[in-house]
Amino acid sequence: MVKITVAGAAGRMGGHIARAVYNRQGAELAGAFEAPGNPTVGKSLAGVVGLSGAEGVVGDDPAEALAEAQVLIDFTSPASSIKNLKLCATLGKAAVIGTTGLNEAQKKTLVAQAKKVPVVFAPNMSVGMNLMFKLVAQMAQVLGPDYALEVLEAHHDQKKDAPSGTAVRLIEELCRVRGWNYDEVCRHGRVGMTGARTANELGVSVIRGGDIVGEHTVYFIANGERLELTHRAHNRDTFAQGAVRAALWVVNKEPGLYDMQDVLGLREAGKSEQE
Ligand SMILES: NC(=O)c1ccc[n+]([C@@H]2O[C@H](COP(=O)([O-])OP(=O)(O)OC[C@H]3O[C@@H](n4cnc5c(N)ncnc54)[C@H](O)[C@@H]3O)[C@@H](O)[C@H]2O)c1
Ligand SMILES: O=C(O)C1=N[C@H](C(=O)O)CCC1
């Protein structure tokens, strides 16, 4: 039985993750915590995450919440995830981190902490999107440079970071295939007299509104035809199921930085591309 603690229990993802852990054979919900001062702290876990059989309350002390756990699942915020990961490294606990919007310094810290404990870090934990990461790379390879590349992402009106971590990863895959520099080619929106589109640019469009769970489209646009590959998340359970799958996978791994390509067996032999 793998014992899992959930950070951010009151969040949009936290409840889905706690329920996915609770209902997953081979997994046990060992604890759940929130930011100090969050109104759910001290409240029954069952009530906060909608699990009638869950015991205990939402805590605000990560060390206490992690005491019985083997793995932390953290979908919180960049600063919080890094803080919680450092604690995991101190306590010798594995971690699954889905948080996006980390800056370069925070990513460096994450890589350093992953030398001490096994960490799965992925911007999107759905199976379909992790397949899409590979498919868009193959499509870009086959179609070649005559196909203009554009990326569109759409999310709910509460999302704090843009473009999404998923869109960033899609663009990184496309840049890898094209041999492009991410910052040089990306056009984050277009406004004013931009001039004609050049061959060495990649347009990034971001939509925010309502309760959109997460949609990503990659366009391959040539003269005479275009291909569009789209992933639509119907609900957050798809991410939560992936996170729990990652937690069950990472618990007995050697220290290191892994992603969902490793968890899902989608990576050819070799080290993680994030190292
Ligand atoms: N990898 C994926 O598959 C995936 C899927 C969905 C969302 N996300 C990412 O997950 C993150 C959270 O998304 P969300 O929509 O659930 O956000 P949210 O704001 O609804 O939830 C985050 C929760 O974390 C809590 N929190 C903040 N600091 C904390 C701390 N120090 N300790 C414990 N809890 C703390 C907040 O109070 C909040 O309840 C975002 O970065 C989002 O992009 C990733
Ligand atoms: O709801 C969010 O926020 C999501 N964030 C991830 C991202 O930034 O790619 C995954 C999709 C949903």
mmCIF file of C-alpha atoms and ligand atoms in Angstrom:
data_model
loop_
_atom_site.group_PDB
_atom_site.id
_atom_site.type_symbol
_atom_site.label_atom_id
_atom_site.label_comp_id
_atom_site.label_asym_id
_atom_site.label_seq_id
_atom_site.Cartn_x
_atom_site.Cartn_y
_atom_site.Cartn_z
ATOM 1 C CA MET A 1 0.000 0.000 0.000
ATOM 2 C CA VAL A 2 1.593 3.331 -1.026
ATOM 3 C CA LYS A 3 0.892 6.107 1.460
ATOM 4 C CA ILE A 4 0.315 9.479 -0.194
ATOM 5 C CA THR A 5 -0.078 12.972 1.221
ATOM 6 C CA VAL A 6 -1.762 15.710 -0.806
ATOM 7 C CA ALA A 7 -0.728 19.368 -0.684
ATOM 8 C CA GLY A 8 -3.301 21.985 -1.642
ATOM 9 C CA ALA A 9 -6.269 19.902 -0.528
ATOM 10 C CA ALA A 10 -8.730 22.767 -0.962
ATOM 11 C CA GLY A 11 -7.575 23.635 -4.454
ATOM 12 C CA ARG A 12 -9.248 22.902 -7.800
ATOM 13 C CA MET A 13 -6.872 19.954 -8.244
ATOM 14 C CA GLY A 14 -6.494 19.017 -4.573
ATOM 15 C CA GLY A 15 -9.968 17.565 -4.168
ATOM 16 C CA HIS A 16 -9.703 15.542 -7.394
ATOM 17 C CA ILE A 17 -6.318 14.194 -6.320
ATOM 18 C CA ALA A 18 -7.448 13.267 -2.795
ATOM 19 C CA ARG A 19 -10.452 11.389 -4.200
ATOM 20 C CA ALA A 20 -8.284 9.667 -6.811
ATOM 21 C CA VAL A 21 -5.844 8.523 -4.107
ATOM 22 C CA TYR A 22 -8.646 7.353 -1.825
ATOM 23 C CA ASN A 23 -10.341 5.345 -4.570
ATOM 24 C CA ARG A 24 -7.156 3.883 -6.095
ATOM 25 C CA GLN A 25 -6.363 0.268 -5.158
ATOM 26 C CA GLY A 26 -2.858 0.121 -3.717
ATOM 27 C CA ALA A 27 -2.901 3.746 -2.560
ATOM 28 C CA GLU A 28 -3.713 5.180 0.877
ATOM 29 C CA LEU A 29 -4.471 8.796 1.712
ATOM 30 C CA ALA A 30 -1.931 9.459 4.486
ATOM 31 C CA GLY A 31 -2.642 13.155 4.957
ATOM 32 C CA ALA A 32 -3.661 16.424 3.364
ATOM 33 C CA PHE A 33 -2.614 19.970 4.084
ATOM 34 C CA GLU A 34 -3.240 23.514 3.021
ATOM 35 C CA ALA A 35 -1.539 26.885 3.310
ATOM 36 C CA PRO A 36 -1.534 28.287 6.842
ATOM 37 C CA GLY A 37 -4.575 30.508 7.241
ATOM 38 C CA ASN A 38 -6.588 28.746 4.565
ATOM 39 C CA PRO A 39 -10.184 28.540 5.825
ATOM 40 C CA THR A 40 -10.255 24.754 5.375
ATOM 41 C CA VAL A 41 -7.426 24.180 7.871
ATOM 42 C CA GLY A 42 -8.794 22.171 10.786
ATOM 43 C CA LYS A 43 -11.918 21.184 8.901
ATOM 44 C CA SER A 44 -12.757 17.525 8.234
ATOM 45 C CA LEU A 45 -10.949 16.137 5.222
ATOM 46 C CA ALA A 46 -14.114 14.277 4.297
ATOM 47 C CA GLY A 47 -16.025 17.523 4.041
ATOM 48 C CA VAL A 48 -13.323 19.506 2.242
ATOM 49 C CA VAL A 49 -12.607 16.948 -0.494
ATOM 50 C CA GLY A 50 -16.017 15.272 -0.600
ATOM 51 C CA LEU A 51 -14.921 11.861 0.688
ATOM 52 C CA SER A 52 -17.404 10.533 3.245
ATOM 53 C CA GLY A 53 -15.033 7.759 4.341
ATOM 54 C CA ALA A 54 -11.937 9.929 4.765
ATOM 55 C CA GLU A 55 -10.615 10.443 8.275
ATOM 56 C CA GLY A 56 -8.819 13.360 9.870
ATOM 57 C CA VAL A 57 -8.695 17.028 9.127
ATOM 58 C CA VAL A 58 -6.921 19.328 6.684
ATOM 59 C CA GLY A 59 -3.634 20.294 8.297
ATOM 60 C CA ASP A 60 -1.305 23.251 7.788
ATOM 61 C CA ASP A 61 1.931 21.601 8.965
ATOM 62 C CA PRO A 62 3.576 19.835 5.994
ATOM 63 C CA ALA A 63 5.950 17.795 8.203
ATOM 64 C CA GLU A 64 3.043 16.495 10.263
ATOM 65 C CA ALA A 65 0.990 15.726 7.151
ATOM 66 C CA LEU A 66 3.959 13.890 5.622
ATOM 67 C CA ALA A 67 4.857 11.899 8.742
ATOM 68 C CA GLU A 68 3.252 8.630 7.561
ATOM 69 C CA ALA A 69 3.572 9.266 3.820
ATOM 70 C CA GLN A 70 5.964 7.807 1.262
ATOM 71 C CA VAL A 71 5.029 10.283 -1.497
ATOM 72 C CA LEU A 72 3.780 13.870 -1.681
ATOM 73 C CA ILE A 73 1.515 14.992 -4.517
ATOM 74 C CA ASP A 74 1.766 18.765 -4.841
ATOM 75 C CA PHE A 75 -0.352 20.883 -7.173
ATOM 76 C CA THR A 76 -0.102 24.220 -5.355
ATOM 77 C CA SER A 77 2.004 27.205 -6.470
ATOM 78 C CA PRO A 78 5.624 27.542 -7.564
ATOM 79 C CA ALA A 79 6.963 28.885 -4.263
ATOM 80 C CA SER A 80 4.921 26.403 -2.250
ATOM 81 C CA SER A 81 5.912 23.415 -4.348
ATOM 82 C CA ILE A 82 9.593 24.229 -3.996
ATOM 83 C CA LYS A 83 9.225 24.716 -0.239
ATOM 84 C CA ASN A 84 7.365 21.421 0.097
ATOM 85 C CA LEU A 85 9.885 19.625 -2.131
ATOM 86 C CA LYS A 86 12.790 20.788 0.029
ATOM 87 C CA LEU A 87 10.976 19.286 3.020
ATOM 88 C CA CYS A 88 10.445 16.028 1.115
ATOM 89 C CA ALA A 89 14.164 15.918 0.366
ATOM 90 C CA THR A 90 14.936 16.443 4.057
ATOM 91 C CA LEU A 91 12.476 13.757 5.118
ATOM 92 C CA GLY A 92 13.426 11.333 2.336
ATOM 93 C CA LYS A 93 9.985 11.352 0.722
ATOM 94 C CA ALA A 94 9.324 11.034 -3.001
ATOM 95 C CA ALA A 95 7.308 13.753 -4.736
ATOM 96 C CA VAL A 96 4.941 14.244 -7.658
ATOM 97 C CA ILE A 97 4.773 17.897 -8.655
ATOM 98 C CA GLY A 98 2.232 19.148 -11.157
ATOM 99 C CA THR A 99 2.556 22.845 -10.437
ATOM 100 C CA THR A 100 3.352 25.067 -13.427
ATOM 101 C CA GLY A 101 4.780 28.562 -13.794
ATOM 102 C CA LEU A 102 8.080 27.870 -12.047
ATOM 103 C CA ASN A 103 10.793 30.419 -12.846
ATOM 104 C CA GLU A 104 14.302 29.407 -13.806
ATOM 105 C CA ALA A 105 15.634 29.647 -10.243
ATOM 106 C CA GLN A 106 12.824 27.465 -8.950
ATOM 107 C CA LYS A 107 13.439 24.916 -11.715
ATOM 108 C CA LYS A 108 17.132 24.813 -10.749
ATOM 109 C CA THR A 109 16.170 24.195 -7.120
ATOM 110 C CA LEU A 110 13.811 21.427 -8.213
ATOM 111 C CA VAL A 111 16.597 19.722 -10.195
ATOM 112 C CA ALA A 112 18.914 19.992 -7.195
ATOM 113 C CA GLN A 113 16.362 18.506 -4.798
ATOM 114 C CA ALA A 114 15.682 15.673 -7.237
ATOM 115 C CA LYS A 115 19.256 14.513 -6.666
ATOM 116 C CA LYS A 116 18.182 13.577 -3.127
ATOM 117 C CA VAL A 117 14.752 11.991 -3.717
ATOM 118 C CA PRO A 118 12.817 10.720 -6.766
ATOM 119 C CA VAL A 119 10.599 13.417 -8.257
ATOM 120 C CA VAL A 120 8.044 13.278 -11.082
ATOM 121 C CA PHE A 121 7.571 16.796 -12.450
ATOM 122 C CA ALA A 122 5.153 17.249 -15.333
ATOM 123 C CA PRO A 123 3.073 20.184 -16.576
ATOM 124 C CA ASN A 124 0.281 17.889 -17.671
ATOM 125 C CA MET A 125 -0.393 14.490 -16.167
ATOM 126 C CA SER A 126 -3.083 13.281 -18.561
ATOM 127 C CA VAL A 127 -2.210 10.273 -20.695
ATOM 128 C CA GLY A 128 -3.573 11.903 -23.845
ATOM 129 C CA MET A 129 -1.481 15.032 -23.569
ATOM 130 C CA ASN A 130 1.697 13.091 -22.899
ATOM 131 C CA LEU A 131 1.035 11.154 -26.076
ATOM 132 C CA MET A 132 0.397 14.467 -27.828
ATOM 133 C CA PHE A 133 3.844 15.717 -26.783
ATOM 134 C CA LYS A 134 5.343 12.878 -28.803
ATOM 135 C CA LEU A 135 2.889 13.149 -31.703
ATOM 136 C CA VAL A 136 3.525 16.839 -32.356
ATOM 137 C CA ALA A 137 7.271 16.205 -32.438
ATOM 138 C CA GLN A 138 6.762 13.416 -34.992
ATOM 139 C CA MET A 139 4.392 15.578 -37.048
ATOM 140 C CA ALA A 140 6.859 18.468 -37.104
ATOM 141 C CA GLN A 141 9.620 16.061 -38.147
ATOM 142 C CA VAL A 142 7.594 14.539 -40.995
ATOM 143 C CA LEU A 143 5.988 17.754 -42.263
ATOM 144 C CA GLY A 144 9.208 19.764 -42.265
ATOM 145 C CA PRO A 145 9.853 23.515 -42.306
ATOM 146 C CA ASP A 146 7.225 24.425 -44.905
ATOM 147 C CA TYR A 147 4.526 24.053 -42.228
ATOM 148 C CA ALA A 148 4.130 27.087 -39.981
ATOM 149 C CA LEU A 149 3.739 26.192 -36.310
ATOM 150 C CA GLU A 150 1.224 27.918 -34.006
ATOM 151 C CA VAL A 151 0.042 26.929 -30.523
ATOM 152 C CA LEU A 152 -3.263 27.833 -28.858
ATOM 153 C CA GLU A 153 -4.205 27.138 -25.259
ATOM 154 C CA ALA A 154 -7.432 27.858 -23.375
ATOM 155 C CA HIS A 155 -8.044 27.639 -19.616
ATOM 156 C CA HIS A 156 -10.385 28.833 -16.889
ATOM 157 C CA ASP A 157 -10.490 32.409 -15.696
ATOM 158 C CA GLN A 158 -8.686 31.642 -12.446
ATOM 159 C CA LYS A 159 -5.458 30.388 -13.997
ATOM 160 C CA LYS A 160 -2.530 32.501 -12.830
ATOM 161 C CA ASP A 161 0.200 31.610 -15.326
ATOM 162 C CA ALA A 162 0.410 31.961 -19.096
ATOM 163 C CA PRO A 163 1.127 30.368 -21.390
ATOM 164 C CA SER A 164 0.199 27.113 -19.694
ATOM 165 C CA GLY A 165 2.954 24.744 -18.675
ATOM 166 C CA THR A 166 1.520 22.316 -21.196
ATOM 167 C CA ALA A 167 1.808 24.872 -24.001
ATOM 168 C CA VAL A 168 5.391 25.609 -22.967
ATOM 169 C CA ARG A 169 6.210 21.900 -23.180
ATOM 170 C CA LEU A 170 4.512 21.595 -26.599
ATOM 171 C CA ILE A 171 6.577 24.539 -27.862
ATOM 172 C CA GLU A 172 9.764 23.030 -26.395
ATOM 173 C CA GLU A 173 9.098 19.784 -28.290
ATOM 174 C CA LEU A 174 8.516 21.704 -31.533
ATOM 175 C CA CYS A 175 11.643 23.838 -31.011
ATOM 176 C CA ARG A 176 13.696 20.722 -30.328
ATOM 177 C CA VAL A 177 12.662 19.215 -33.648
ATOM 178 C CA ARG A 178 13.177 22.454 -35.583
ATOM 179 C CA GLY A 179 16.452 23.292 -33.812
ATOM 180 C CA TRP A 180 14.955 26.603 -32.709
ATOM 181 C CA ASN A 181 15.623 28.788 -29.671
ATOM 182 C CA TYR A 182 12.396 29.049 -27.660
ATOM 183 C CA ASP A 183 12.694 32.719 -26.745
ATOM 184 C CA GLU A 184 13.827 33.777 -30.214
ATOM 185 C CA VAL A 185 10.963 32.217 -32.160
ATOM 186 C CA CYS A 186 7.950 32.622 -29.860
ATOM 187 C CA ARG A 187 5.484 35.428 -30.725
ATOM 188 C CA HIS A 188 3.280 35.763 -27.663
ATOM 189 C CA GLY A 189 0.268 37.321 -29.336
ATOM 190 C CA ARG A 190 0.533 39.674 -32.244
ATOM 191 C CA VAL A 191 -0.557 43.306 -32.295
ATOM 192 C CA GLY A 192 0.092 46.382 -34.477
ATOM 193 C CA MET A 193 1.871 46.385 -37.830
ATOM 194 C CA THR A 194 3.688 43.131 -37.304
ATOM 195 C CA GLY A 195 4.746 42.716 -40.903
ATOM 196 C CA ALA A 196 4.430 39.431 -42.760
ATOM 197 C CA ARG A 197 4.901 36.217 -40.795
ATOM 198 C CA THR A 198 8.421 34.853 -41.082
ATOM 199 C CA ALA A 199 9.329 31.186 -41.417
ATOM 200 C CA ASN A 200 11.223 31.147 -38.136
ATOM 201 C CA GLU A 201 8.465 32.136 -35.744
ATOM 202 C CA LEU A 202 5.942 30.287 -33.619
ATOM 203 C CA GLY A 203 2.762 32.072 -32.599
ATOM 204 C CA VAL A 204 1.462 31.472 -29.079
ATOM 205 C CA SER A 205 -2.203 32.325 -28.369
ATOM 206 C CA VAL A 206 -3.808 32.239 -24.947
ATOM 207 C CA ILE A 207 -7.516 32.199 -24.108
ATOM 208 C CA ARG A 208 -8.855 32.604 -20.570
ATOM 209 C CA GLY A 209 -12.488 32.347 -19.536
ATOM 210 C CA GLY A 210 -15.149 30.554 -17.531
ATOM 211 C CA ASP A 211 -14.500 27.031 -16.360
ATOM 212 C CA ILE A 212 -12.424 25.741 -19.287
ATOM 213 C CA VAL A 213 -10.473 22.824 -17.784
ATOM 214 C CA GLY A 214 -7.685 22.802 -20.354
ATOM 215 C CA GLU A 215 -7.505 22.812 -24.161
ATOM 216 C CA HIS A 216 -4.401 22.807 -26.361
ATOM 217 C CA THR A 217 -4.120 22.898 -30.137
ATOM 218 C CA VAL A 218 -0.999 22.738 -32.295
ATOM 219 C CA TYR A 219 -1.453 24.022 -35.860
ATOM 220 C CA PHE A 220 0.761 22.868 -38.755
ATOM 221 C CA ILE A 221 -0.080 25.369 -41.508
ATOM 222 C CA ALA A 222 1.123 25.215 -45.117
ATOM 223 C CA ASN A 223 -0.091 26.789 -48.325
ATOM 224 C CA GLY A 224 -3.046 24.702 -49.446
ATOM 225 C CA GLU A 225 -3.647 22.714 -46.256
ATOM 226 C CA ARG A 226 -3.203 22.604 -42.513
ATOM 227 C CA LEU A 227 -3.296 19.974 -39.772
ATOM 228 C CA GLU A 228 -4.573 20.674 -36.221
ATOM 229 C CA LEU A 229 -4.005 18.417 -33.251
ATOM 230 C CA THR A 230 -6.143 19.236 -30.195
ATOM 231 C CA HIS A 231 -6.359 17.865 -26.663
ATOM 232 C CA ARG A 232 -9.388 18.760 -24.551
ATOM 233 C CA ALA A 233 -9.537 17.820 -20.886
ATOM 234 C CA HIS A 234 -13.176 17.183 -19.957
ATOM 235 C CA ASN A 235 -12.535 17.357 -16.219
ATOM 236 C CA ARG A 236 -9.644 17.452 -13.761
ATOM 237 C CA ASP A 237 -9.897 13.745 -12.962
ATOM 238 C CA THR A 238 -7.715 13.034 -15.973
ATOM 239 C CA PHE A 239 -4.864 14.973 -14.362
ATOM 240 C CA ALA A 240 -5.533 13.489 -10.906
ATOM 241 C CA GLN A 241 -5.491 9.907 -12.199
ATOM 242 C CA GLY A 242 -2.158 10.619 -13.871
ATOM 243 C CA ALA A 243 -0.765 12.107 -10.670
ATOM 244 C CA VAL A 244 -1.723 9.056 -8.628
ATOM 245 C CA ARG A 245 -0.275 6.770 -11.313
ATOM 246 C CA ALA A 246 2.946 8.790 -11.039
ATOM 247 C CA ALA A 247 2.947 8.490 -7.236
ATOM 248 C CA LEU A 248 2.623 4.691 -7.365
ATOM 249 C CA TRP A 249 5.416 4.603 -9.971
ATOM 250 C CA VAL A 250 7.903 6.938 -8.312
ATOM 251 C CA VAL A 251 7.778 5.504 -4.778
ATOM 252 C CA ASN A 252 10.469 2.861 -5.358
ATOM 253 C CA LYS A 253 12.625 4.746 -7.856
ATOM 254 C CA GLU A 254 16.163 5.995 -7.338
ATOM 255 C CA PRO A 255 16.571 9.715 -6.682
ATOM 256 C CA GLY A 256 16.267 11.692 -9.906
ATOM 257 C CA LEU A 257 14.038 13.946 -11.984
ATOM 258 C CA TYR A 258 11.399 12.096 -13.989
ATOM 259 C CA ASP A 259 8.331 13.118 -15.950
ATOM 260 C CA MET A 260 5.165 11.478 -17.241
ATOM 261 C CA GLN A 261 7.003 10.148 -20.278
ATOM 262 C CA ASP A 262 8.926 7.930 -17.832
ATOM 263 C CA VAL A 263 5.822 7.008 -15.811
ATOM 264 C CA LEU A 264 3.863 6.059 -18.945
ATOM 265 C CA GLY A 265 6.757 4.290 -20.675
ATOM 266 C CA LEU A 266 6.629 6.761 -23.550
ATOM 267 C CA ARG A 267 10.316 7.612 -23.435
ATOM 268 C CA GLU A 268 12.865 5.622 -25.380
ATOM 269 C CA ALA A 269 15.701 4.334 -23.232
ATOM 270 C CA GLY A 270 17.819 7.102 -21.791
ATOM 271 C CA LYS A 271 17.739 9.748 -19.145
ATOM 272 C CA SER A 272 14.967 12.248 -18.615
ATOM 273 C CA GLU A 273 15.169 15.224 -21.006
ATOM 274 C CA GLN A 274 14.731 17.552 -18.021
ATOM 275 C CA GLU A 275 18.073 16.716 -16.413
HETATM 276 N N1 LIG B 1 0.364 18.907 -14.144
HETATM 277 C C1 LIG B 1 -0.958 18.871 -14.376
HETATM 278 O O1 LIG B 1 -1.513 17.892 -14.935
HETATM 279 C C2 LIG B 1 -1.818 20.015 -13.884
HETATM 280 C C3 LIG B 1 -3.202 19.965 -14.012
HETATM 281 C C4 LIG B 1 -3.959 21.011 -13.437
HETATM 282 C C5 LIG B 1 -3.316 22.058 -12.790
HETATM 283 N N2 LIG B 1 -1.970 22.067 -12.731
HETATM 284 C C6 LIG B 1 -1.241 23.118 -12.012
HETATM 285 O O2 LIG B 1 -1.432 22.901 -10.625
HETATM 286 C C7 LIG B 1 -1.358 24.155 -9.934
HETATM 287 C C8 LIG B 1 -2.593 24.305 -9.062
HETATM 288 O O3 LIG B 1 -3.729 24.400 -9.903
HETATM 289 P P1 LIG B 1 -5.184 24.588 -9.225
HETATM 290 O O4 LIG B 1 -6.125 24.982 -10.331
HETATM 291 O O5 LIG B 1 -5.481 23.419 -8.363
HETATM 292 O O6 LIG B 1 -4.902 25.868 -8.306
HETATM 293 P P2 LIG B 1 -5.677 26.316 -6.992
HETATM 294 O O7 LIG B 1 -5.203 27.704 -6.690
HETATM 295 O O8 LIG B 1 -7.133 26.029 -7.116
HETATM 296 O O9 LIG B 1 -5.123 25.303 -5.872
HETATM 297 C C9 LIG B 1 -3.860 25.458 -5.275
HETATM 298 C C10 LIG B 1 -4.056 25.171 -3.791
HETATM 299 O O10 LIG B 1 -2.770 25.130 -3.163
HETATM 300 C C11 LIG B 1 -2.899 25.755 -1.907
HETATM 301 N N3 LIG B 1 -1.582 26.154 -1.379
HETATM 302 C C12 LIG B 1 -0.865 27.261 -1.647
HETATM 303 N N4 LIG B 1 0.284 27.268 -0.939
HETATM 304 C C13 LIG B 1 0.291 26.125 -0.206
HETATM 305 C C14 LIG B 1 1.186 25.544 0.731
HETATM 306 N N5 LIG B 1 2.349 26.172 1.064
HETATM 307 N N6 LIG B 1 0.876 24.342 1.284
HETATM 308 C C15 LIG B 1 -0.284 23.725 0.949
HETATM 309 N N7 LIG B 1 -1.191 24.221 0.087
HETATM 310 C C16 LIG B 1 -0.897 25.400 -0.487
HETATM 311 C C17 LIG B 1 -3.836 26.940 -2.164
HETATM 312 O O11 LIG B 1 -4.371 27.436 -0.957
HETATM 313 C C18 LIG B 1 -4.857 26.293 -3.085
HETATM 314 O O12 LIG B 1 -5.921 25.726 -2.347
HETATM 315 C C19 LIG B 1 -1.206 25.228 -11.013
HETATM 316 O O13 LIG B 1 0.162 25.527 -11.172
HETATM 317 C C20 LIG B 1 -1.709 24.522 -12.271
HETATM 318 O O14 LIG B 1 -1.131 25.036 -13.460
HETATM 319 C C21 LIG B 1 -1.204 21.081 -13.255
HETATM 320 O O1 LIG B 2 -5.901 24.363 -14.708
HETATM 321 C C1 LIG B 2 -4.678 24.591 -14.856
HETATM 322 O O2 LIG B 2 -4.054 25.545 -14.341
HETATM 323 C C2 LIG B 2 -3.892 23.654 -15.697
HETATM 324 N N1 LIG B 2 -2.586 23.794 -15.696
HETATM 325 C C3 LIG B 2 -1.665 22.951 -16.380
HETATM 326 C C4 LIG B 2 -0.835 23.788 -17.356
HETATM 327 O O3 LIG B 2 -0.502 24.949 -16.965
HETATM 328 O O4 LIG B 2 -0.515 23.277 -18.436
HETATM 329 C C5 LIG B 2 -2.331 21.747 -17.024
HETATM 330 C C6 LIG B 2 -3.641 22.031 -17.578
HETATM 331 C C7 LIG B 2 -4.572 22.621 -16.521
#
